[in-house]
Tab-separated table of C-alpha atoms and ligand atoms in Angstrom:
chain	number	residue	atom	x	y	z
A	1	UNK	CA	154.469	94.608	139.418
A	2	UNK	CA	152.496	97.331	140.530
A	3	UNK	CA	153.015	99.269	137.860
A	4	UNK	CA	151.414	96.581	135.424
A	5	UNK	CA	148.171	96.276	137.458
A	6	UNK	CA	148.211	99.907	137.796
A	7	UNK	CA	147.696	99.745	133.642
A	8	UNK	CA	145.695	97.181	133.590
A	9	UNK	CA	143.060	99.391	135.935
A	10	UNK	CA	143.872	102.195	133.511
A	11	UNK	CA	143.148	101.052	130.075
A	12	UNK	CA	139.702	100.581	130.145
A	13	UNK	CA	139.535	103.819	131.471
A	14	UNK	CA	141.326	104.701	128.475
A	15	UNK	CA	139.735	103.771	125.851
A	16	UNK	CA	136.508	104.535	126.985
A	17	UNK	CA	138.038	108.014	126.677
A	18	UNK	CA	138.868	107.654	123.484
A	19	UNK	CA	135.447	105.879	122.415
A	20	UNK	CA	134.024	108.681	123.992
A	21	UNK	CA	135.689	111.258	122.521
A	22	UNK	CA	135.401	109.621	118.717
A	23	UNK	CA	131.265	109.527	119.383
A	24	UNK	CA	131.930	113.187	120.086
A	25	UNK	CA	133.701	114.325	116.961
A	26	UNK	CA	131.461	112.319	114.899
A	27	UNK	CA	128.097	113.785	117.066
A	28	UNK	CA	129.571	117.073	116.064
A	29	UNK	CA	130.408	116.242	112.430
A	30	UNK	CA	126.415	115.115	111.978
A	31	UNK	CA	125.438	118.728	113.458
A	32	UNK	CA	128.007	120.068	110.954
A	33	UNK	CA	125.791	119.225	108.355
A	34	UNK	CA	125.498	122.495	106.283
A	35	UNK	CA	121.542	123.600	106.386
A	36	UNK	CA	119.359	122.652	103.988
A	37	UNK	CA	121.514	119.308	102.865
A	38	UNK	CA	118.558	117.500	104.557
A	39	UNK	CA	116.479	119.036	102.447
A	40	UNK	CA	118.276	118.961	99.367
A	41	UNK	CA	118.977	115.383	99.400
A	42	UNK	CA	115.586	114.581	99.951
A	43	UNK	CA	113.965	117.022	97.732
A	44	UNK	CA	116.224	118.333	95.186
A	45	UNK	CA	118.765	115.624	94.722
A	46	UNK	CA	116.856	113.761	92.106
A	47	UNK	CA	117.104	116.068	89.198
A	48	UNK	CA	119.817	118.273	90.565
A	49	UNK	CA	123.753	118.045	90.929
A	50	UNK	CA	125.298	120.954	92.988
A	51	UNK	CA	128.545	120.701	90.696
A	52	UNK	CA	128.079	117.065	88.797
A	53	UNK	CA	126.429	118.953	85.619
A	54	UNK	CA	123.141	118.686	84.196
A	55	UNK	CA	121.113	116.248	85.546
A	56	UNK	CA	117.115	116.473	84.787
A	57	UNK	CA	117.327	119.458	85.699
A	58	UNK	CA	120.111	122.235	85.749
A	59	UNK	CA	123.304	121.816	87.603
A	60	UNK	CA	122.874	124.276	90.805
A	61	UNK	CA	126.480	125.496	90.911
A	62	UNK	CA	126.808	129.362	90.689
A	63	UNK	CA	122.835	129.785	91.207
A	64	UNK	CA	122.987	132.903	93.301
A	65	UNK	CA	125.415	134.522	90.804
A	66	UNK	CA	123.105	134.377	88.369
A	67	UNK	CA	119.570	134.519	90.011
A	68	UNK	CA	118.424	136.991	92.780
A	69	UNK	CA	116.797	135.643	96.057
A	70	UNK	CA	113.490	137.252	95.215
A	71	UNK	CA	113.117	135.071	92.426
A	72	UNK	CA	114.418	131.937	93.422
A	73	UNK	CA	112.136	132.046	96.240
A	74	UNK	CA	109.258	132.589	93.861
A	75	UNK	CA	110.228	130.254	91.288
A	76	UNK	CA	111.486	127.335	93.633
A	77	UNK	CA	107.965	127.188	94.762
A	78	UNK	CA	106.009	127.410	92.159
A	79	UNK	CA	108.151	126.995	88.684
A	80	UNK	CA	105.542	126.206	86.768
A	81	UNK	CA	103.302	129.165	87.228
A	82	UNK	CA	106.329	131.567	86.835
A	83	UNK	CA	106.362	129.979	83.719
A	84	UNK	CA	103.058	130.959	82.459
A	85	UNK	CA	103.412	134.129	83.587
A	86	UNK	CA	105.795	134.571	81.147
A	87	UNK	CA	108.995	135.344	83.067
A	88	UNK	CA	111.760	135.354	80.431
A	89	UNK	CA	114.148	133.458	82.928
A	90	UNK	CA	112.194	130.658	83.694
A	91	UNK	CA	110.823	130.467	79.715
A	92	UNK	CA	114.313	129.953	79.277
A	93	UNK	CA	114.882	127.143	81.890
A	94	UNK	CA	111.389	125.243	80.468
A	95	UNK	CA	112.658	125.883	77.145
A	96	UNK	CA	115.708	124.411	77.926
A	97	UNK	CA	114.492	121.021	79.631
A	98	UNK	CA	111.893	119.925	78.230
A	99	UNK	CA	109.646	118.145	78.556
A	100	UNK	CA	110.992	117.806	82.206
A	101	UNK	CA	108.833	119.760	84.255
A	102	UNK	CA	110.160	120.910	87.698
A	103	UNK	CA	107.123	120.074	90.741
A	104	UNK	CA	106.094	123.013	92.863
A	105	UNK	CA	108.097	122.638	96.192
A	106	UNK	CA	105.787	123.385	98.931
A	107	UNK	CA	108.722	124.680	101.341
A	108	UNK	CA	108.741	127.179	103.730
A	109	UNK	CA	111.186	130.248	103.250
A	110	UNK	CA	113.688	129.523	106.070
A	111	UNK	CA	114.273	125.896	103.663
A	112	UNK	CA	114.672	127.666	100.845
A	113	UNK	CA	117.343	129.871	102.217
A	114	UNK	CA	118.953	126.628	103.840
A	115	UNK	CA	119.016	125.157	100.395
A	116	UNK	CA	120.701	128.380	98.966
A	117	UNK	CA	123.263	128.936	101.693
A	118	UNK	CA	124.403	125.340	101.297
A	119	UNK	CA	124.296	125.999	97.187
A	120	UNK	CA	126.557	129.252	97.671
A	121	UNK	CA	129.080	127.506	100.313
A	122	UNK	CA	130.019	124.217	97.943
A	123	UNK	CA	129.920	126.393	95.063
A	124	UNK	CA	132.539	128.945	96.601
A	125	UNK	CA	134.822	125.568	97.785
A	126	UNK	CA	134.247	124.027	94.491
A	127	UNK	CA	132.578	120.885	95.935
A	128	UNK	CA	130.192	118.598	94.329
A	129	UNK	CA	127.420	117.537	96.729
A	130	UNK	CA	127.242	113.794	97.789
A	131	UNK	CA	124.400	112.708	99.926
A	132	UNK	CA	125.095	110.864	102.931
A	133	UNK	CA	121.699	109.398	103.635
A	134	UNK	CA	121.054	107.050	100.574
A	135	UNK	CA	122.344	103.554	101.657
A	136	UNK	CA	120.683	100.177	101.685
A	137	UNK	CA	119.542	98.521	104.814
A	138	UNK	CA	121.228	95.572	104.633
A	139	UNK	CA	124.439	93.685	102.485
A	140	UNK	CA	123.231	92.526	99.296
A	141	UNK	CA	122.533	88.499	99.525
A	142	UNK	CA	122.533	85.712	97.711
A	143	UNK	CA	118.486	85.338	96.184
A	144	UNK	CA	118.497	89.475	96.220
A	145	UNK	CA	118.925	89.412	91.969
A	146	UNK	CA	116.136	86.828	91.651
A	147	UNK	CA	113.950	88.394	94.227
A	148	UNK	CA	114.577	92.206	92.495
A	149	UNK	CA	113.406	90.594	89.275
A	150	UNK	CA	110.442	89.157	90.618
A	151	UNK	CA	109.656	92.654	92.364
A	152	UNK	CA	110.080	94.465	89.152
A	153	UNK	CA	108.006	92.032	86.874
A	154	UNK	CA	105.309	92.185	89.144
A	155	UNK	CA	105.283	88.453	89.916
A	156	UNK	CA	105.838	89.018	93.161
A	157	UNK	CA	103.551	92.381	94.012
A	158	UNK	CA	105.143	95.258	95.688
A	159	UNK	CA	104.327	95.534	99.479
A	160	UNK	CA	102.786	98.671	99.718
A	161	UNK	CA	100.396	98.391	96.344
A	162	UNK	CA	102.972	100.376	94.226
A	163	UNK	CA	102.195	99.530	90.129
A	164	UNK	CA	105.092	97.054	89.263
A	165	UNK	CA	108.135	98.706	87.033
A	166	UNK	CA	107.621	96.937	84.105
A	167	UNK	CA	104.704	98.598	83.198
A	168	UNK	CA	106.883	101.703	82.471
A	169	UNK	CA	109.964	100.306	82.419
A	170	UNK	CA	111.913	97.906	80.239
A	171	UNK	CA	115.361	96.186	81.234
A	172	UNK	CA	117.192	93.806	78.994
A	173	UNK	CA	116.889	90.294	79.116
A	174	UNK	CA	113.661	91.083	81.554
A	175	UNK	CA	110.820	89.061	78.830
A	176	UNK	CA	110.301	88.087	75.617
A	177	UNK	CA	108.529	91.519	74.564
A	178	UNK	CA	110.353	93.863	77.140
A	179	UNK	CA	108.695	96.193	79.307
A	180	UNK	CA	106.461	99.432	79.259
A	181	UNK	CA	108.225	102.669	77.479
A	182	UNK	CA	106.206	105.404	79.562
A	183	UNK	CA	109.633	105.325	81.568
A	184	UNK	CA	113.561	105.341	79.990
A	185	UNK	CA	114.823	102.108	80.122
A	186	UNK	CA	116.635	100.773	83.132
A	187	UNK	CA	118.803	98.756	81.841
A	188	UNK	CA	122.281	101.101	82.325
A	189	UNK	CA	120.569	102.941	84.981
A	190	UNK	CA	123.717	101.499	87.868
A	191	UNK	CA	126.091	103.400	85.049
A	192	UNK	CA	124.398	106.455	84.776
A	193	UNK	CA	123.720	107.041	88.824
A	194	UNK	CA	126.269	106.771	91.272
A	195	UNK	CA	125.613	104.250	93.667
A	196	UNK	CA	123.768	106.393	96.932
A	197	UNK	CA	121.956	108.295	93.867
A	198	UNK	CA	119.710	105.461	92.841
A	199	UNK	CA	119.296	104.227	96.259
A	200	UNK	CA	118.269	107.375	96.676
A	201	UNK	CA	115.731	107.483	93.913
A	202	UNK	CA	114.040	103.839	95.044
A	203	UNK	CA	113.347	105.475	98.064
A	204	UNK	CA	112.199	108.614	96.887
A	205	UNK	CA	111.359	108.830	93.575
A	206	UNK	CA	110.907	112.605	92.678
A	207	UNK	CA	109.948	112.368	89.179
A	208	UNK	CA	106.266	113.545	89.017
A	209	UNK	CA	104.937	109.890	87.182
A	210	UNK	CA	106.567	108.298	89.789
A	211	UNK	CA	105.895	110.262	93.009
A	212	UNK	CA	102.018	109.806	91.583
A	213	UNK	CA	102.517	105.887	91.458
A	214	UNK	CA	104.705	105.490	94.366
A	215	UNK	CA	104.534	108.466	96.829
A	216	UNK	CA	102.055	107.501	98.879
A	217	UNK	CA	103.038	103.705	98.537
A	218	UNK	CA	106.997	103.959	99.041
A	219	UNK	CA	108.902	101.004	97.927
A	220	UNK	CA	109.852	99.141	101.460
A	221	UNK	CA	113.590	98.959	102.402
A	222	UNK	CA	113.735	95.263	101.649
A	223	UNK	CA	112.173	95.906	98.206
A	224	UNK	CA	114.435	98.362	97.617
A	225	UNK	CA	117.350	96.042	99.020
A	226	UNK	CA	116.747	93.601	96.057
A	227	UNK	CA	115.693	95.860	93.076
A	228	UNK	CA	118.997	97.531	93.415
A	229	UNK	CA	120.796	94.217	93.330
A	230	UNK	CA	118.701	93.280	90.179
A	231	UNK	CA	120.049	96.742	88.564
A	232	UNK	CA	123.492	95.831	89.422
A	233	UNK	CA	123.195	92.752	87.554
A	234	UNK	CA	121.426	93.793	84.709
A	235	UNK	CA	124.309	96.196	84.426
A	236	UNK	CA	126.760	93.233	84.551
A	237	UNK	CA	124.885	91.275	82.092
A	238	UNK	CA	124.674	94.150	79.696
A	239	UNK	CA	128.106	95.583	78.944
A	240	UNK	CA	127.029	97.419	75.854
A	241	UNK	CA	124.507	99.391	77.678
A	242	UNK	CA	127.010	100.752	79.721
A	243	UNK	CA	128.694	102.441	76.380
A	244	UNK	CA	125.220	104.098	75.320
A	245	UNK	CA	122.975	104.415	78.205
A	246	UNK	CA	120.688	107.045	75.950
A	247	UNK	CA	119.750	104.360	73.513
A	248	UNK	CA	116.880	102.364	74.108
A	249	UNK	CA	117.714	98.577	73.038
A	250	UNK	CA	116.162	97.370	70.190
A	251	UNK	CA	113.483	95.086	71.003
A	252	UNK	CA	113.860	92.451	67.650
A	253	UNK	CA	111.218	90.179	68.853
A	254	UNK	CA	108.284	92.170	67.054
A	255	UNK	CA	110.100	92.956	63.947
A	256	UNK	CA	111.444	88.827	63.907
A	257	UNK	CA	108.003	87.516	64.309
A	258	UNK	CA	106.756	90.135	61.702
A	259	UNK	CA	108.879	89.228	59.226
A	260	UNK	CA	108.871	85.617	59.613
A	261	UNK	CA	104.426	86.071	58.841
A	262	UNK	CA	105.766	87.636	55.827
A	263	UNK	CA	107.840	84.943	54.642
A	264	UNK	CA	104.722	82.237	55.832
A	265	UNK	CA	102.356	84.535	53.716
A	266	UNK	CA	104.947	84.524	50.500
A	267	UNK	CA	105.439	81.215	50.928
A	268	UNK	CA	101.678	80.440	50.803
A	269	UNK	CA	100.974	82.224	48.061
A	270	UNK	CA	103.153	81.240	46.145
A	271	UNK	CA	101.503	77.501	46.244
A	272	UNK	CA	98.035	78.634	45.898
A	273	UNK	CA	99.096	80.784	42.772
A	274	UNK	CA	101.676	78.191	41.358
A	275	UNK	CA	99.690	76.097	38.905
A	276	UNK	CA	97.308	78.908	38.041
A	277	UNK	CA	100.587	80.919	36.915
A	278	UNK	CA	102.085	77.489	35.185
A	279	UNK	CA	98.677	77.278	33.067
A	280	UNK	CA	99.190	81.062	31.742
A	281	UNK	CA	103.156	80.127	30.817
A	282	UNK	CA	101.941	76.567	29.533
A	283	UNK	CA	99.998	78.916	27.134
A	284	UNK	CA	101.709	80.945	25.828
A	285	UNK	CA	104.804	78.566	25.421
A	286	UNK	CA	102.674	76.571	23.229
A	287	UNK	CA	101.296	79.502	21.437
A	288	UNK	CA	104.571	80.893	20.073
A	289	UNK	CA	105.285	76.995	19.033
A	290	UNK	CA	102.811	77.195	17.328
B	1	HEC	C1	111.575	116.197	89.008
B	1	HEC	C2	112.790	116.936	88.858
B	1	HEC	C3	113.067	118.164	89.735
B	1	HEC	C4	113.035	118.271	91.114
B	1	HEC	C5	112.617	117.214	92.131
B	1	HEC	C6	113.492	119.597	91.411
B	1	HEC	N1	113.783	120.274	90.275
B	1	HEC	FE1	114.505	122.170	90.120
B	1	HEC	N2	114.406	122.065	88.092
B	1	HEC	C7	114.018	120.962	87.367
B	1	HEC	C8	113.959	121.308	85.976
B	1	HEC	C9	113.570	120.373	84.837
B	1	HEC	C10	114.300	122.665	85.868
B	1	HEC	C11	114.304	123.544	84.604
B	1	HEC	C12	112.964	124.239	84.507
B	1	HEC	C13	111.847	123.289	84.108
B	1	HEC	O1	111.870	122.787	82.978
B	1	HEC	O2	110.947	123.041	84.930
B	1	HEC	C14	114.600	123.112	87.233
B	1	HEC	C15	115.040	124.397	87.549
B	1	HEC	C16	115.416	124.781	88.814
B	1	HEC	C17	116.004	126.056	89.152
B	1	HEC	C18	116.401	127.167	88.186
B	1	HEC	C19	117.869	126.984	87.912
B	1	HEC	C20	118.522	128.130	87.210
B	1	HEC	O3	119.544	127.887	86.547
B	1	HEC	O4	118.019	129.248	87.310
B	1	HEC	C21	116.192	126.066	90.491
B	1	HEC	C22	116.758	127.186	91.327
B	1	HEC	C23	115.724	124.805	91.001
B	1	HEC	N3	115.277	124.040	89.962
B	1	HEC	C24	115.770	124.451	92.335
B	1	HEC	C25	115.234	123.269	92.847
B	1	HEC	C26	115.199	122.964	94.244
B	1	HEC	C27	115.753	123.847	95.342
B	1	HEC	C28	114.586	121.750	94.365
B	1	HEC	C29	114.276	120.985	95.645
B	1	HEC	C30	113.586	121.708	96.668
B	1	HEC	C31	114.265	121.293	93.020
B	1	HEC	N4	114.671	122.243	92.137
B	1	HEC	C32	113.643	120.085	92.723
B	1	HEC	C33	113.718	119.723	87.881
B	1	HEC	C34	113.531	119.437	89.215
B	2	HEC	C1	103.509	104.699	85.979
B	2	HEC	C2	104.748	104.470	85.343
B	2	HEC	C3	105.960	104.100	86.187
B	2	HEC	C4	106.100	103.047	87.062
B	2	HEC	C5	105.046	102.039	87.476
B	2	HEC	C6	107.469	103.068	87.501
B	2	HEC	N1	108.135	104.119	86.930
B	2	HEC	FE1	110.110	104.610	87.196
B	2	HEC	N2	109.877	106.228	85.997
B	2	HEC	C7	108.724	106.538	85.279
B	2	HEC	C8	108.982	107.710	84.462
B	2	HEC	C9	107.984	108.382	83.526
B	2	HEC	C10	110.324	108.097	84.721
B	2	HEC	C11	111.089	109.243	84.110
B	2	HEC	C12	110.811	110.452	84.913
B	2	HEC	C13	111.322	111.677	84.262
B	2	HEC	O1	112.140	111.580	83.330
B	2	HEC	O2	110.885	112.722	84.708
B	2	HEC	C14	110.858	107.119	85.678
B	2	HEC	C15	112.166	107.152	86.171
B	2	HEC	C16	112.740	106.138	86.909
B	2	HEC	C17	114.125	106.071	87.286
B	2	HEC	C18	115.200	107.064	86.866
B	2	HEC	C19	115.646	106.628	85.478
B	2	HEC	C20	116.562	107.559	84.743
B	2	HEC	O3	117.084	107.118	83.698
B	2	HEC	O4	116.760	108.690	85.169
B	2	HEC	C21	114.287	104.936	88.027
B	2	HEC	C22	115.578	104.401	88.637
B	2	HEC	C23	112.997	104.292	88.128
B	2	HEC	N3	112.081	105.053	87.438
B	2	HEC	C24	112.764	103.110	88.803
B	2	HEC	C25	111.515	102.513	88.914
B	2	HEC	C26	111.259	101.303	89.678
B	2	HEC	C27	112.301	100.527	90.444
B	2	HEC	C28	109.930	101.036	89.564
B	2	HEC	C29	109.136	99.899	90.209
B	2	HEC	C30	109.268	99.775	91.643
B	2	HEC	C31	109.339	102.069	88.728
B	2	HEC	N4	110.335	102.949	88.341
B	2	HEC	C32	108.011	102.137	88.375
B	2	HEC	C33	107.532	105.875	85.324
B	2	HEC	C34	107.255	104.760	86.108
């Protein structure tokens, strides 16, 4: 009897140990966080993959193998003006991707070593890097899809000003006549990114068009919360994307409508010009009676 009310008293105790001890390890495993990961999810992990291949930019595996730190300092910061300058390397890289354009990175030197160090450590373990920060704020709900495609039509305007997406973008099944072209289509885009990679692209959208439309008027978390449903459907409504993501769909609503005008216009034409072509063939019928 004793005993029992003896553990009773105790396993509270207990497992406020152990709840204790798990916030530890998991305190610990948050410092753990190699340098410059920060950094290079928020910066870098837009256009590049450390170990996932190409991306806008050039997978980052192997870097310091074949770059010193002299010049990746130099060009990190300013890629575009080591470009002019005609350094063969980074003719090479612009050469290479284009017309992708890396944007100077205004980072201080003790970043750009952070970056490096974590780019040498999961390229001598052979990891691939997967950021931890990219997830939505809330469970996707019923309404998100409807809401997303309102968000991205513009019908309902973005909280923070932002230009709506389908000026540059088109998605299938979005309108009659599609969307803008200035940006690839989004249709497959849930295929081509993993899932934390496009969240984290809504919320920080390093492409240089976008990061002029949106970086001073971020998408909000809810926004973001909806769009990405709305890409998640448009994925699941358009199997065939997901087999050729690089293909813009055709858009058959221009070339329909042009083609019917032509078949009006023949069709007209052909009434005015009926009798007049009758009298000629009247004629000459009659003539070789004759
Ligand atoms: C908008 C896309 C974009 C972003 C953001 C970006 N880069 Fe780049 N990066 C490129 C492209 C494209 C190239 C190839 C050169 C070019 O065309 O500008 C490149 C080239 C490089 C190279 C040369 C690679 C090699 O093989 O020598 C390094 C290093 C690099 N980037 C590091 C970074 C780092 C570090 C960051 C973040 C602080 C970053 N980049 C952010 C697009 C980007
Ligand atoms: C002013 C034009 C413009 C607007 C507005 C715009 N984008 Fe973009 N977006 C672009 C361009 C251009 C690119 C391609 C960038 C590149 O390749 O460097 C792009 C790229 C993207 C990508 C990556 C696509 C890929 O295939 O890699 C996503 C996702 C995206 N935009 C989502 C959005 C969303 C969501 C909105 C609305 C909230 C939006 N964009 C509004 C121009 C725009």
């Amino acid at each position: 009897m004793r005993n029992r009310t003896f553990k009773m008293k105790i396993m509270p105790v207990f497992i406020g140990v152990l709840l204790t001890l798990a916030a530890g390890i998991e305190s610990a495993a948050a410092q753990n966080l190699p340098p410059g990961a920060v950094d290079f999810e928020k910066r870098c992990y837009s256009c590049h993959n450390i170990n996932g291949g190409d991306k806008k930019g050039p997978d980052l595996k192997g870097l310091l193998d074949r770059r010193s730190k002299e010049w990746l300092r130099e060009f990190i910061q300013a890629p575009a003006a080591m470009n002019r300058k005609g350094d063969a390397d980074a003719n090479a890289l612009f050469k290479k991707f284009a017309p992708e354009i890396m944007p100077d990175q205004p980072l201080a030197p003790e970043q750009i070593d952070g970056i490096l160090s974590l780019i040498e450590s999961l390229t001598k373990k052979g990891e691939t890097f997967i950021p931890t920060g990219a997830k939505l704020s809330r469970a996707i709900e019923a309404g998100d899809i409807d809401a997303g495609r309102e968000a991205f039509t513009g019908k309902v305007a973005l909280n923070n000003g932002g230009a709506s997406c389908i000026a540059c973008h088109n998605i299938n099944g979005v309108g009659r006549f599609g969307g803008g072209t200035l940006g690839p289509d989004l249709t497959a885009v849930n295929t081509k990114y993993k899932d934390p990679e496009l969240i984290s692209i809504l919320q920080n959208p390093n492409f240089p068009t976008m990061k002029s439309v949106f970086g001073a008027k971020p998408l909000t978390d809810e926004e973001i919360v909806k769009l990405f449903a709305y890409f998640q459907s448009a994925k699941f409504a358009n199997p065939a994307a997901q087999t050729q993501p690089a293909v813009a769909p055709l858009n058959l609503w221009f070339p329909a409508i042009g083609f019917l005008g032509l078949v009006l216009s023949f069709v007209t034409l052909n009434r005015i010009w009926k009798n007049r072509l009758r009298g000629v063939r009247e004629d000459l019928v009659r003539s070789s009676k004759k």
